[in-house]
Coordinates of C-alpha atoms in Angstrom, one line a residue:
Chain G
M1 CA 53.3 83.2 -8.8
T2 CA 55.6 80.3 -10.0
R3 CA 55.3 79.1 -13.4
I4 CA 57.3 75.6 -14.3
S5 CA 58.6 75.4 -17.8
F6 CA 60.6 73.0 -19.2
E7 CA 62.8 73.9 -22.8
N8 CA 64.2 71.1 -24.5
V9 CA 65.5 69.4 -21.2
S10 CA 67.5 66.4 -21.6
W11 CA 69.4 64.9 -19.0
E12 CA 71.4 61.4 -18.8
Y13 CA 73.1 60.3 -15.2
R14 CA 76.7 59.4 -15.0
T15 CA 76.2 56.1 -14.0
G16 CA 74.8 55.5 -18.0
E17 CA 72.2 53.7 -19.2
G18 CA 71.8 56.5 -22.1
L19 CA 69.0 59.4 -21.7
A20 CA 66.4 59.0 -18.5
I21 CA 65.1 62.1 -19.6
S22 CA 65.0 63.6 -23.4
N23 CA 63.5 66.5 -24.9
V24 CA 61.4 67.6 -22.3
D25 CA 59.0 70.6 -23.4
L26 CA 56.5 71.7 -21.2
D27 CA 55.1 74.7 -19.6
I28 CA 52.7 74.0 -16.3
E29 CA 50.7 77.0 -14.9
S30 CA 50.8 78.4 -11.6
G31 CA 48.0 76.6 -9.5
S32 CA 47.1 74.0 -11.5
F33 CA 47.0 70.0 -10.5
I34 CA 49.4 67.4 -12.6
G35 CA 48.9 63.9 -12.5
I36 CA 52.7 62.2 -13.7
T37 CA 52.1 58.6 -14.4
G38 CA 54.0 55.5 -16.2
P39 CA 55.9 52.5 -16.4
S40 CA 58.7 51.8 -14.1
D41 CA 62.2 54.0 -14.8
A42 CA 59.9 55.2 -17.2
G43 CA 62.1 58.7 -16.0
K44 CA 59.3 59.9 -13.8
S45 CA 61.6 60.6 -10.6
T46 CA 64.4 61.6 -12.7
F47 CA 61.3 64.9 -14.3
C48 CA 60.5 65.1 -10.3
R49 CA 64.0 65.9 -9.1
L50 CA 64.8 68.3 -12.1
V51 CA 62.0 70.7 -10.0
P52 CA 63.4 71.3 -6.3
G53 CA 66.6 71.6 -8.3
Y54 CA 68.2 67.8 -7.3
I55 CA 69.2 67.9 -11.0
P56 CA 72.0 68.8 -11.6
H57 CA 73.3 70.0 -7.7
Y58 CA 73.0 67.1 -5.8
F59 CA 73.0 63.7 -8.8
D60 CA 76.1 64.1 -11.2
G61 CA 75.1 63.7 -15.1
D62 CA 74.5 66.1 -18.2
L63 CA 71.8 68.3 -18.2
E64 CA 70.4 69.7 -21.7
G65 CA 68.5 72.7 -21.9
S66 CA 66.6 74.9 -19.3
V67 CA 64.2 74.2 -16.4
R68 CA 62.7 77.8 -14.7
V69 CA 61.1 77.8 -11.8
G70 CA 59.2 81.3 -11.2
G71 CA 61.4 82.5 -13.9
R72 CA 64.5 81.7 -12.0
E73 CA 67.2 79.2 -13.8
V74 CA 67.0 76.1 -12.0
S75 CA 70.7 75.3 -12.5
E76 CA 72.0 78.9 -11.6
A77 CA 69.5 78.7 -7.3
S78 CA 71.2 76.8 -5.2
I79 CA 68.6 73.7 -3.4
G80 CA 68.4 75.8 -0.5
E81 CA 67.2 78.6 -2.4
L82 CA 64.5 76.4 -4.2
A83 CA 63.2 75.3 -1.3
E84 CA 61.8 78.4 -0.7
R85 CA 59.4 77.8 -3.8
V86 CA 59.4 73.8 -4.5
G87 CA 58.6 71.4 -1.6
M88 CA 59.5 67.8 -2.5
L89 CA 57.9 64.5 -0.5
F90 CA 59.6 61.3 -1.2
E91 CA 58.2 58.0 -1.5
N92 CA 59.7 56.5 1.7
P93 CA 57.8 58.0 4.5
F94 CA 61.2 57.4 7.1
D95 CA 64.0 58.2 4.9
Q96 CA 62.6 62.4 4.5
L97 CA 63.1 62.6 8.0
T98 CA 66.0 64.3 9.5
G99 CA 66.4 62.2 12.1
A100 CA 67.8 64.3 14.8
S101 CA 64.5 65.2 16.5
T102 CA 62.9 63.5 19.3
T103 CA 59.2 65.3 18.7
V104 CA 57.2 66.2 16.1
I105 CA 57.3 69.8 16.6
E106 CA 61.3 69.4 16.6
E107 CA 61.1 68.0 13.0
V108 CA 58.6 70.4 11.3
A109 CA 60.4 73.3 12.9
F110 CA 64.1 72.1 11.3
G111 CA 64.5 74.0 8.5
L112 CA 62.8 76.8 10.0
E113 CA 65.5 77.6 12.7
N114 CA 68.1 77.1 9.5
L115 CA 65.9 79.6 7.8
G116 CA 66.5 82.2 11.3
L117 CA 63.3 82.9 11.5
E118 CA 61.8 84.3 15.0
R119 CA 61.1 81.7 17.3
E120 CA 57.8 82.4 17.7
T121 CA 56.8 83.0 13.8
I122 CA 59.0 79.5 13.8
V123 CA 56.1 77.6 16.4
E124 CA 53.5 79.5 14.7
R125 CA 54.3 78.0 10.9
S126 CA 55.0 74.4 12.2
V127 CA 52.1 74.5 14.5
E128 CA 49.7 75.6 11.2
S129 CA 51.5 73.4 9.3
L130 CA 50.7 70.4 11.6
R131 CA 47.6 71.8 11.1
R132 CA 47.3 71.7 7.8
V133 CA 48.1 68.4 7.4
G134 CA 45.6 67.1 10.9
I135 CA 47.9 66.0 12.7
E136 CA 48.1 68.6 15.1
E137 CA 47.5 65.5 17.9
L138 CA 51.4 64.4 17.3
I139 CA 52.9 67.3 18.0
D140 CA 55.0 65.5 20.8
R141 CA 55.1 62.5 19.3
N142 CA 58.6 61.0 18.7
P143 CA 59.3 60.9 14.7
Q144 CA 60.8 57.5 14.9
R145 CA 57.6 55.8 16.7
L146 CA 54.7 56.7 13.8
S147 CA 53.4 55.0 11.3
G148 CA 53.7 55.5 7.8
G149 CA 51.0 57.2 7.3
Q150 CA 51.8 59.7 10.0
S151 CA 55.3 60.3 9.0
Q152 CA 53.9 60.9 5.4
R153 CA 52.2 63.5 6.6
V154 CA 55.1 65.3 9.2
A155 CA 57.7 64.8 6.2
L156 CA 54.6 66.7 4.4
A157 CA 53.9 69.6 7.4
S158 CA 57.8 70.0 7.1
V159 CA 57.7 70.6 3.4
L160 CA 54.6 73.2 3.8
A161 CA 56.3 74.6 7.0
M162 CA 58.8 75.7 4.6
A163 CA 55.9 77.8 2.7
P164 CA 56.4 77.1 -0.8
D165 CA 54.1 77.5 -3.7
V166 CA 55.0 74.0 -5.7
L167 CA 54.7 70.6 -4.1
V168 CA 56.1 67.9 -5.9
L169 CA 54.7 64.4 -4.6
D170 CA 56.6 61.3 -5.9
E171 CA 55.2 58.3 -5.8
P172 CA 53.7 60.0 -2.0
T173 CA 51.5 56.8 -1.4
S174 CA 53.3 53.6 -2.2
Q175 CA 54.5 52.6 0.6
L176 CA 51.5 53.2 2.6
D177 CA 49.3 51.3 3.7
P178 CA 45.4 51.7 1.9
H179 CA 44.2 53.6 5.0
G180 CA 47.9 56.3 5.5
A181 CA 47.1 56.3 1.5
E182 CA 43.8 57.4 1.9
A183 CA 45.2 60.3 4.6
V184 CA 47.7 61.7 2.4
F185 CA 45.4 61.8 -1.0
E186 CA 42.7 64.0 1.1
I187 CA 45.5 66.3 1.8
V188 CA 47.4 66.3 -1.8
A189 CA 43.9 66.1 -3.3
G190 CA 42.8 69.9 -1.0
M191 CA 46.5 71.8 -1.8
K192 CA 45.1 73.4 -5.2
D193 CA 42.3 74.6 -3.6
Q194 CA 44.5 76.3 -1.3
G195 CA 46.7 78.2 -4.1
Y196 CA 49.6 75.3 -4.7
T197 CA 51.0 74.2 -7.5
V198 CA 51.3 70.5 -7.7
I199 CA 52.8 67.8 -9.5
V200 CA 51.5 64.5 -7.8
V201 CA 53.7 60.9 -9.1
S202 CA 51.5 58.3 -9.2
Q203 CA 51.1 54.4 -10.3
R204 CA 47.3 54.3 -8.7
L205 CA 45.4 57.6 -10.2
D206 CA 41.7 56.3 -8.9
R207 CA 42.0 58.6 -5.5
L208 CA 43.3 61.7 -8.1
T209 CA 42.1 61.3 -11.4
P210 CA 39.0 63.8 -10.3
H211 CA 41.3 66.2 -9.4
L212 CA 44.4 66.4 -11.7
D213 CA 43.7 69.6 -14.1
R214 CA 46.4 68.1 -16.7
L215 CA 47.5 64.0 -16.7
L216 CA 51.0 63.4 -18.3
V217 CA 52.2 60.0 -19.4
I218 CA 55.7 59.9 -19.2
D219 CA 57.3 56.5 -21.2
E220 CA 61.2 56.1 -22.0
G221 CA 62.2 59.6 -20.7
E222 CA 59.7 61.0 -23.3
I223 CA 56.2 62.5 -22.4
A224 CA 53.8 60.0 -24.3
H225 CA 50.8 61.2 -23.4
D226 CA 49.3 64.7 -22.5
G227 CA 46.0 66.3 -21.5
T228 CA 43.0 66.3 -19.7
P229 CA 42.4 62.9 -17.9
Q230 CA 40.2 62.4 -19.9
E231 CA 41.8 63.2 -23.2
V232 CA 44.7 60.8 -21.7
F233 CA 42.3 58.2 -20.8
T234 CA 40.6 57.5 -24.1
T235 CA 43.4 57.5 -26.5
P236 CA 44.0 54.5 -27.5
G237 CA 47.4 52.1 -26.7
V238 CA 47.3 54.3 -23.3
E239 CA 46.4 51.7 -21.0
E240 CA 49.6 49.5 -22.2
V241 CA 52.1 52.5 -20.1
V242 CA 49.3 53.2 -17.7
D243 CA 47.0 52.0 -15.2
V244 CA 43.6 53.2 -16.6
P245 CA 41.1 53.6 -12.9
Q246 CA 38.2 50.9 -13.3
S247 CA 35.9 53.6 -13.4
V248 CA 37.3 54.7 -17.0
R249 CA 37.2 51.0 -18.1
I250 CA 34.4 50.5 -17.5
G251 CA 32.9 54.0 -18.8
R252 CA 35.0 52.2 -21.8
R253 CA 33.7 49.3 -22.4
L254 CA 29.6 50.9 -22.0
R255 CA 30.9 52.8 -25.2
E256 CA 32.4 50.0 -26.5
E257 CA 29.3 47.7 -26.5
E258 CA 27.4 50.9 -27.3
Y259 CA 25.2 50.5 -23.8
V260 CA 25.9 54.4 -23.5
D261 CA 26.6 56.4 -26.4
S262 CA 27.5 60.1 -25.1
G263 CA 28.8 62.4 -22.6
G264 CA 32.4 62.2 -21.0
I265 CA 34.1 58.6 -19.6
P266 CA 33.6 58.4 -16.0
L267 CA 36.3 59.4 -13.8
T268 CA 35.0 58.4 -10.4
V269 CA 33.4 55.6 -9.5
G270 CA 30.3 57.5 -8.2
A271 CA 30.0 58.9 -12.2
A272 CA 30.7 54.7 -13.1
I273 CA 27.9 53.9 -11.3
E274 CA 25.2 56.9 -12.2
E275 CA 26.4 55.4 -15.6
L276 CA 25.6 51.9 -15.4
R277 CA 22.1 53.1 -13.4
P278 CA 19.7 52.7 -16.1
Q279 CA 21.5 49.5 -17.4
I280 CA 20.8 47.9 -13.8
E281 CA 17.4 48.8 -14.1
S282 CA 16.5 47.5 -17.2
A283 CA 18.2 44.1 -16.1
A284 CA 16.2 44.1 -13.2
D285 CA 12.9 44.5 -15.0
G286 CA 14.2 42.1 -17.7
G287 CA 14.4 38.6 -15.3
S288 CA 17.3 37.3 -12.7
A289 CA 21.2 37.6 -13.4
A290 CA 23.7 34.5 -12.2
T291 CA 24.7 34.9 -9.2
A292 CA 27.1 32.3 -7.9
D293 CA 25.7 30.5 -4.7
P294 CA 27.2 32.0 -1.6
V295 CA 26.1 29.0 0.4
A296 CA 28.1 26.0 -1.7
E297 CA 31.1 28.6 -1.7
V298 CA 31.5 28.9 2.0
E299 CA 30.8 25.0 2.6
R300 CA 34.2 24.8 0.2
S301 CA 36.4 27.4 2.2
A302 CA 35.4 25.6 5.5
N303 CA 36.3 21.9 4.5
D304 CA 39.5 22.8 3.0
P305 CA 41.2 24.5 5.6
R306 CA 44.7 26.0 3.6
V307 CA 45.6 28.1 7.3
A308 CA 43.6 27.2 10.1
F309 CA 44.2 28.7 14.0
E310 CA 42.9 27.4 16.7
N311 CA 43.1 28.2 20.5
V312 CA 46.6 30.2 19.4
H313 CA 48.2 32.0 22.4
H314 CA 51.1 33.9 22.0
V315 CA 52.7 36.4 23.7
Y316 CA 56.2 38.1 23.1
E317 CA 59.5 37.3 25.6
G318 CA 59.8 40.6 27.7
V319 CA 55.9 41.9 27.0
Chain M
M1 CA 43.1 83.3 15.8
S2 CA 45.2 80.2 14.9
A3 CA 48.4 82.6 16.0
D4 CA 46.2 82.5 19.2
R5 CA 46.4 79.4 19.9
S6 CA 50.0 78.5 18.7
T7 CA 51.5 81.0 20.8
E8 CA 49.8 79.5 23.9
I9 CA 52.3 76.2 23.6
D10 CA 54.7 75.8 25.4
V11 CA 57.3 74.4 23.7
E12 CA 59.7 73.6 26.1
A13 CA 57.9 72.0 28.2
L14 CA 56.1 69.7 25.6
I15 CA 59.6 68.8 24.3
E16 CA 61.5 68.4 27.3
N17 CA 58.6 65.8 28.2
A18 CA 57.7 64.3 25.1
D19 CA 57.8 60.2 25.2
G20 CA 61.9 59.8 24.6
S21 CA 63.4 56.5 22.9
E22 CA 63.4 53.6 26.0
S23 CA 66.7 53.4 26.6
V24 CA 69.1 53.5 29.4
F25 CA 71.0 56.7 28.2
E26 CA 67.5 58.3 27.7
Y27 CA 67.0 62.3 29.2
R28 CA 64.7 61.9 32.2
P29 CA 62.5 65.3 32.6
G30 CA 63.2 66.9 35.9
S31 CA 63.9 70.9 36.9
T32 CA 66.1 70.1 39.5
P33 CA 69.7 73.1 39.3
L34 CA 71.4 70.2 38.3
H35 CA 68.6 69.6 35.3
R36 CA 68.5 73.4 34.6
L37 CA 72.4 74.0 34.1
N38 CA 74.0 74.9 30.9
P39 CA 74.5 71.5 29.1
V40 CA 77.9 72.7 28.0
T41 CA 78.8 73.6 32.1
K42 CA 78.1 69.9 32.5
L43 CA 80.3 69.1 30.0
V44 CA 83.3 71.2 31.2
V45 CA 82.5 70.2 35.0
S46 CA 82.0 66.0 33.9
V47 CA 85.7 66.8 32.0
A48 CA 87.4 68.5 34.9
L49 CA 86.2 66.0 37.4
V50 CA 87.7 62.9 35.2
L51 CA 91.0 65.1 34.4
I52 CA 90.8 65.5 38.3
A53 CA 89.8 62.0 39.1
F54 CA 93.0 60.8 36.4
T55 CA 95.7 62.9 37.7
L56 CA 95.1 62.1 41.9
P57 CA 97.9 59.9 43.1
D58 CA 95.6 57.6 45.6
F59 CA 91.9 55.7 45.5
W60 CA 90.7 57.9 48.4
G61 CA 90.1 61.5 45.9
P62 CA 88.8 59.5 43.5
L63 CA 86.5 57.6 46.0
A64 CA 85.5 61.3 47.1
L65 CA 84.4 62.0 43.9
S66 CA 82.1 59.4 43.2
V67 CA 80.6 59.9 46.4
A68 CA 79.8 63.2 45.9
L69 CA 79.1 62.8 43.0
L70 CA 76.8 60.2 43.5
A71 CA 74.8 62.6 45.6
L72 CA 73.9 65.0 43.6
V73 CA 73.0 62.8 41.0
A74 CA 70.7 61.5 43.6
L75 CA 69.7 65.0 44.0
A76 CA 68.7 65.2 40.3
G77 CA 66.7 62.2 41.5
V78 CA 68.5 60.2 38.1
A79 CA 70.0 57.9 40.3
K80 CA 68.3 55.0 39.3
P81 CA 69.0 54.9 35.9
V82 CA 73.0 56.1 36.2
L83 CA 73.5 53.6 38.8
T84 CA 72.0 50.4 36.8
I85 CA 74.7 51.4 34.3
V86 CA 77.4 52.0 36.8
L87 CA 76.6 48.6 38.4
A88 CA 76.3 46.6 35.5
V89 CA 79.4 48.1 34.3
G90 CA 81.6 48.1 37.3
T91 CA 80.7 45.3 39.2
P92 CA 82.5 42.8 36.4
L93 CA 85.4 45.4 36.0
A94 CA 85.8 45.8 40.5
L95 CA 85.6 42.4 40.5
S96 CA 88.6 41.4 38.0
L97 CA 90.7 44.5 38.5
V98 CA 90.6 43.5 42.2
I99 CA 91.6 39.9 41.8
I100 CA 94.1 40.4 38.8
Q101 CA 95.5 43.3 40.1
G102 CA 96.0 41.9 44.3
L103 CA 96.9 39.1 42.8
F104 CA 99.4 40.0 40.4
Y105 CA 100.4 44.3 40.4
P106 CA 104.5 44.1 40.3
E107 CA 104.5 46.2 43.3
N108 CA 103.0 44.1 45.7
Q109 CA 105.3 43.4 49.0
T110 CA 102.7 43.3 52.0
V111 CA 99.7 40.7 52.4
L112 CA 96.7 41.6 52.6
V113 CA 94.7 38.8 53.4
A114 CA 96.5 34.7 51.9
F115 CA 94.3 31.8 51.6
G116 CA 96.3 28.0 51.8
V117 CA 95.5 26.8 48.0
P118 CA 97.0 23.2 47.2
V119 CA 99.4 22.8 44.9
I120 CA 100.6 26.2 44.9
D121 CA 100.5 26.3 48.6
Q122 CA 99.2 29.7 49.0
L123 CA 97.1 33.2 47.8
A124 CA 97.8 35.7 48.5
F125 CA 96.1 39.8 48.2
Y126 CA 98.6 42.2 48.7
V127 CA 97.9 45.8 49.8
E128 CA 99.6 47.7 47.0
G129 CA 97.5 45.8 44.2
V130 CA 95.1 45.9 45.6
E131 CA 95.1 49.8 46.4
F132 CA 96.0 50.2 43.0
A133 CA 93.0 48.6 41.1
L134 CA 90.5 51.0 43.5
L135 CA 92.6 53.7 42.2
I136 CA 91.4 52.4 39.4
L137 CA 88.2 51.8 39.4
F138 CA 87.0 55.1 41.2
R139 CA 88.6 56.4 38.2
L140 CA 86.6 54.9 36.1
T141 CA 83.4 55.5 38.5
V142 CA 83.9 59.0 38.4
L143 CA 84.1 59.3 34.8
M144 CA 81.0 57.2 34.3
I145 CA 78.4 58.6 36.4
A146 CA 79.8 62.3 35.8
L147 CA 79.0 61.7 32.1
L148 CA 76.0 59.6 32.9
G149 CA 74.5 62.5 35.3
T150 CA 75.6 64.9 32.1
I151 CA 73.7 62.9 30.0
V152 CA 70.5 61.5 31.7
T153 CA 69.6 65.4 32.8
T154 CA 70.3 67.2 29.3
H155 CA 67.5 67.4 26.8
P156 CA 69.6 65.9 23.5
K157 CA 67.7 69.2 21.7
K158 CA 68.9 71.4 24.7
L159 CA 73.1 69.8 24.3
T160 CA 73.2 70.6 19.8
I161 CA 71.6 73.9 20.6
A162 CA 74.5 75.0 23.7
L163 CA 77.1 73.7 21.4
M164 CA 75.8 75.3 18.4
E165 CA 75.9 78.8 20.1
K166 CA 79.4 78.2 21.5
G167 CA 80.3 78.0 17.9
V168 CA 80.2 74.4 17.2
S169 CA 79.2 73.8 13.6
N170 CA 75.8 73.0 13.1
K171 CA 76.7 70.1 11.1
I172 CA 78.7 68.0 13.9
A173 CA 75.8 68.8 16.0
Y174 CA 73.5 67.0 13.8
V175 CA 76.1 63.9 13.9
F176 CA 75.5 64.0 17.9
M177 CA 71.9 64.0 17.6
A178 CA 71.0 61.5 14.7
A179 CA 73.7 59.3 16.3
L180 CA 71.4 58.8 19.0
Q181 CA 68.5 57.4 16.9
F182 CA 70.4 56.0 13.7
I183 CA 70.8 52.6 16.0
P184 CA 67.4 52.4 16.2
Q185 CA 66.8 52.9 13.3
M186 CA 69.6 49.9 11.8
Q187 CA 68.1 47.7 14.3
S188 CA 64.7 47.7 13.0
R189 CA 65.6 47.9 9.3
A190 CA 67.9 45.1 10.5
R191 CA 64.7 42.8 11.7
A192 CA 62.3 43.4 9.0
I193 CA 65.3 42.2 6.8
L194 CA 66.1 39.1 8.5
D195 CA 61.8 38.5 9.1
A196 CA 61.9 38.8 5.1
Q197 CA 64.3 36.2 5.3
Q198 CA 63.7 33.7 7.5
A199 CA 60.2 33.9 5.9
R200 CA 62.1 32.6 2.5
G201 CA 63.9 29.9 4.5
L202 CA 67.2 31.2 5.6
D203 CA 68.2 29.6 9.3
T204 CA 69.7 31.6 11.5
T205 CA 69.5 29.1 14.5
A206 CA 71.9 27.1 13.0
N207 CA 75.5 26.1 13.5
L208 CA 78.7 29.0 12.9
R209 CA 79.1 28.6 9.6
S210 CA 75.6 28.9 8.1
R211 CA 74.8 31.7 10.7
L212 CA 78.0 33.4 9.1
R213 CA 76.3 32.9 5.7
S214 CA 73.1 34.4 7.2
Y215 CA 75.5 37.6 8.3
V216 CA 76.5 37.8 4.5
A217 CA 72.8 37.9 3.4
L218 CA 72.1 40.5 6.3
M219 CA 75.0 42.9 6.1
A220 CA 74.8 43.5 1.9
P221 CA 70.6 44.9 2.0
L222 CA 71.1 46.5 5.3
L223 CA 73.8 48.5 4.1
I224 CA 72.4 48.8 0.7
G225 CA 69.6 50.1 2.2
T226 CA 71.2 52.7 4.4
L227 CA 72.9 54.5 1.9
I228 CA 69.7 54.5 -0.7
A229 CA 68.4 56.0 2.8
T230 CA 71.1 58.5 3.0
E231 CA 70.5 59.8 -0.4
T232 CA 66.8 60.7 0.2
R233 CA 67.9 62.5 4.0
A234 CA 70.7 64.4 2.4
L235 CA 68.4 65.6 -0.5
A236 CA 65.5 66.4 2.8
L237 CA 68.3 67.8 5.1
E238 CA 69.3 70.3 2.3
S239 CA 66.1 71.9 1.1
R240 CA 65.6 72.5 4.2
G241 CA 68.4 74.5 4.5
F242 CA 70.7 72.5 6.3
T243 CA 73.6 73.7 4.5
R244 CA 72.5 77.5 4.3
K245 CA 75.5 80.0 5.7
G246 CA 74.4 83.1 8.1
E247 CA 72.6 83.1 11.4
R248 CA 69.8 80.4 12.7
T249 CA 67.8 80.3 15.3
Y250 CA 66.8 77.7 17.4
L251 CA 63.5 76.8 19.3
L252 CA 64.5 76.5 22.3
D253 CA 66.1 79.1 24.4
V254 CA 69.3 77.7 26.3
P255 CA 70.4 79.8 29.1
D256 CA 73.7 80.6 30.1
T257 CA 73.6 81.7 33.2
R258 CA 76.1 83.7 35.5
L259 CA 76.3 80.5 38.0
D260 CA 77.2 78.7 34.5
R261 CA 80.1 80.8 33.5
T262 CA 81.2 80.8 36.9
L263 CA 81.2 77.2 37.9
R264 CA 82.7 76.7 34.3
W265 CA 85.8 78.9 35.1
L266 CA 86.1 77.1 38.9
A267 CA 86.6 73.9 37.0
V268 CA 89.0 75.0 34.9
L269 CA 90.9 76.6 37.8
A270 CA 90.6 73.4 40.0
V271 CA 92.2 71.4 37.3
V272 CA 94.6 73.4 36.8
A273 CA 95.3 73.8 40.6
V274 CA 95.5 69.7 40.9
V275 CA 97.8 69.3 38.3
G276 CA 100.1 72.1 39.6
W277 CA 100.2 70.5 43.2
R278 CA 101.1 67.5 41.4
L279 CA 104.0 68.7 39.4
W280 CA 105.4 70.3 42.0
G281 CA 105.6 67.3 43.6
V282 CA 107.2 65.3 41.8
V283 CA 109.5 68.4 40.8
A284 CA 109.9 68.5 44.8

């Protein structure tokens, strides 16, 4: 089992600009699902880089304190050794592919070839990883020609093939379209049930909040809030540093306006609807609500074209 | 259950027949004897043939080698991609070589054809010059056909595996593979930057000066973006045991048969024989 602990950890990059992370004291239980959020440049990525040992082995700077993964001191193990425990998924879906494979299976098998496993095992584990992220059918595709969402899932399959039990995902969906982001989040949400310890950094937590055991807010290199999503989102002032999900905002307003007085804040849209249902029903009983006139809306936009297409044809050269 | 399904997959066929990059230097799948040779054998024989072509004294030898190689790539079913490049590069080369050497080769003596031209009286093509032009041309033809034939009949993955099995470091093999994909990646990155800049009013079609300016505007983000991408890639490679020491296994089997070893020895012997023969001629 892999427990992660930070003891009084501070880090400053050699390029300066002060401490990127300061005095972080933290224990992450094996098998838990941790969300990390906070403003840009707050130290979230630096935090992530500490777990697989990229700090201090790849980045230059001063590390104080101790980071331990599964009892192993990170500063004393190599990135390659840690990779068998900790897998990391980066933000950019294309840059983290090896750039040296002609098919998806080669890409996923790359790490296993380096480990010197039997060929049968390599194929088995590669195919299993692809299946786990739901892209088995891409096995013979060229990795350079995938969409962002597909590419990110190939990268995730390549990480899973190394059989880590901790997954660190640094803004895994920020460069994906909504459809691709949804696909990745769905897989990530299922990872906890498969026994992984998951640490996911995201500015948009709506989709993941219901699955989180714990939510950390990092601000200016320090852990500003630490608790269950319910606790963190109901802390006064938290919305200044965190993008609070819509359902939570609605829940908070309902409580402030005293429409609802009990129970936990709704973390999902479904839970928010349940809370709103009695209000809507009572409003419907009370009479008609004011609505915008949809016809007037349409007429205005039709008479006032900002962008108009009329019978447009275009064929790219050489197609 | 899952294990059963995985082992049914024929990885080799899957990788071999996957859709490629659509470039002219791309691997063309096939199962001819030329395709099945060990990639290192093909490289060694190609280099040997190029050395021989550059050692032979007149154009007949390289011509014969070119014809033989052409027959070989035709048998392997890759004549079309090879000829496309050979003709595209060779035709302008042949014309310029024949014209310049035919007219101005220093040892020109015997007139082949002469044209009456006003002002300079006559223009003569000489036998020596044309023969020298053909010698250079066919030497280069041997080089092009041999190397292109190797490239289009060898899957890049198999080439890197074969090289690593012969002791080439995995870093060099990686650089070779990555280089193949680097250019299309840079192109698409550059295209994205150009599109973004044009959308913000950069004129890329105007005169030379503003084009140069737009070139600078393109190169800065392109290089910075590439450097950032390299950092992520280095970490991703590191996390997949790229720098790990010790045994590696490979997804594909690249056989090295007795035929391969024989061909490689023959290639070396042939080079030694031709060089020896030429040296003997000089001494005698």
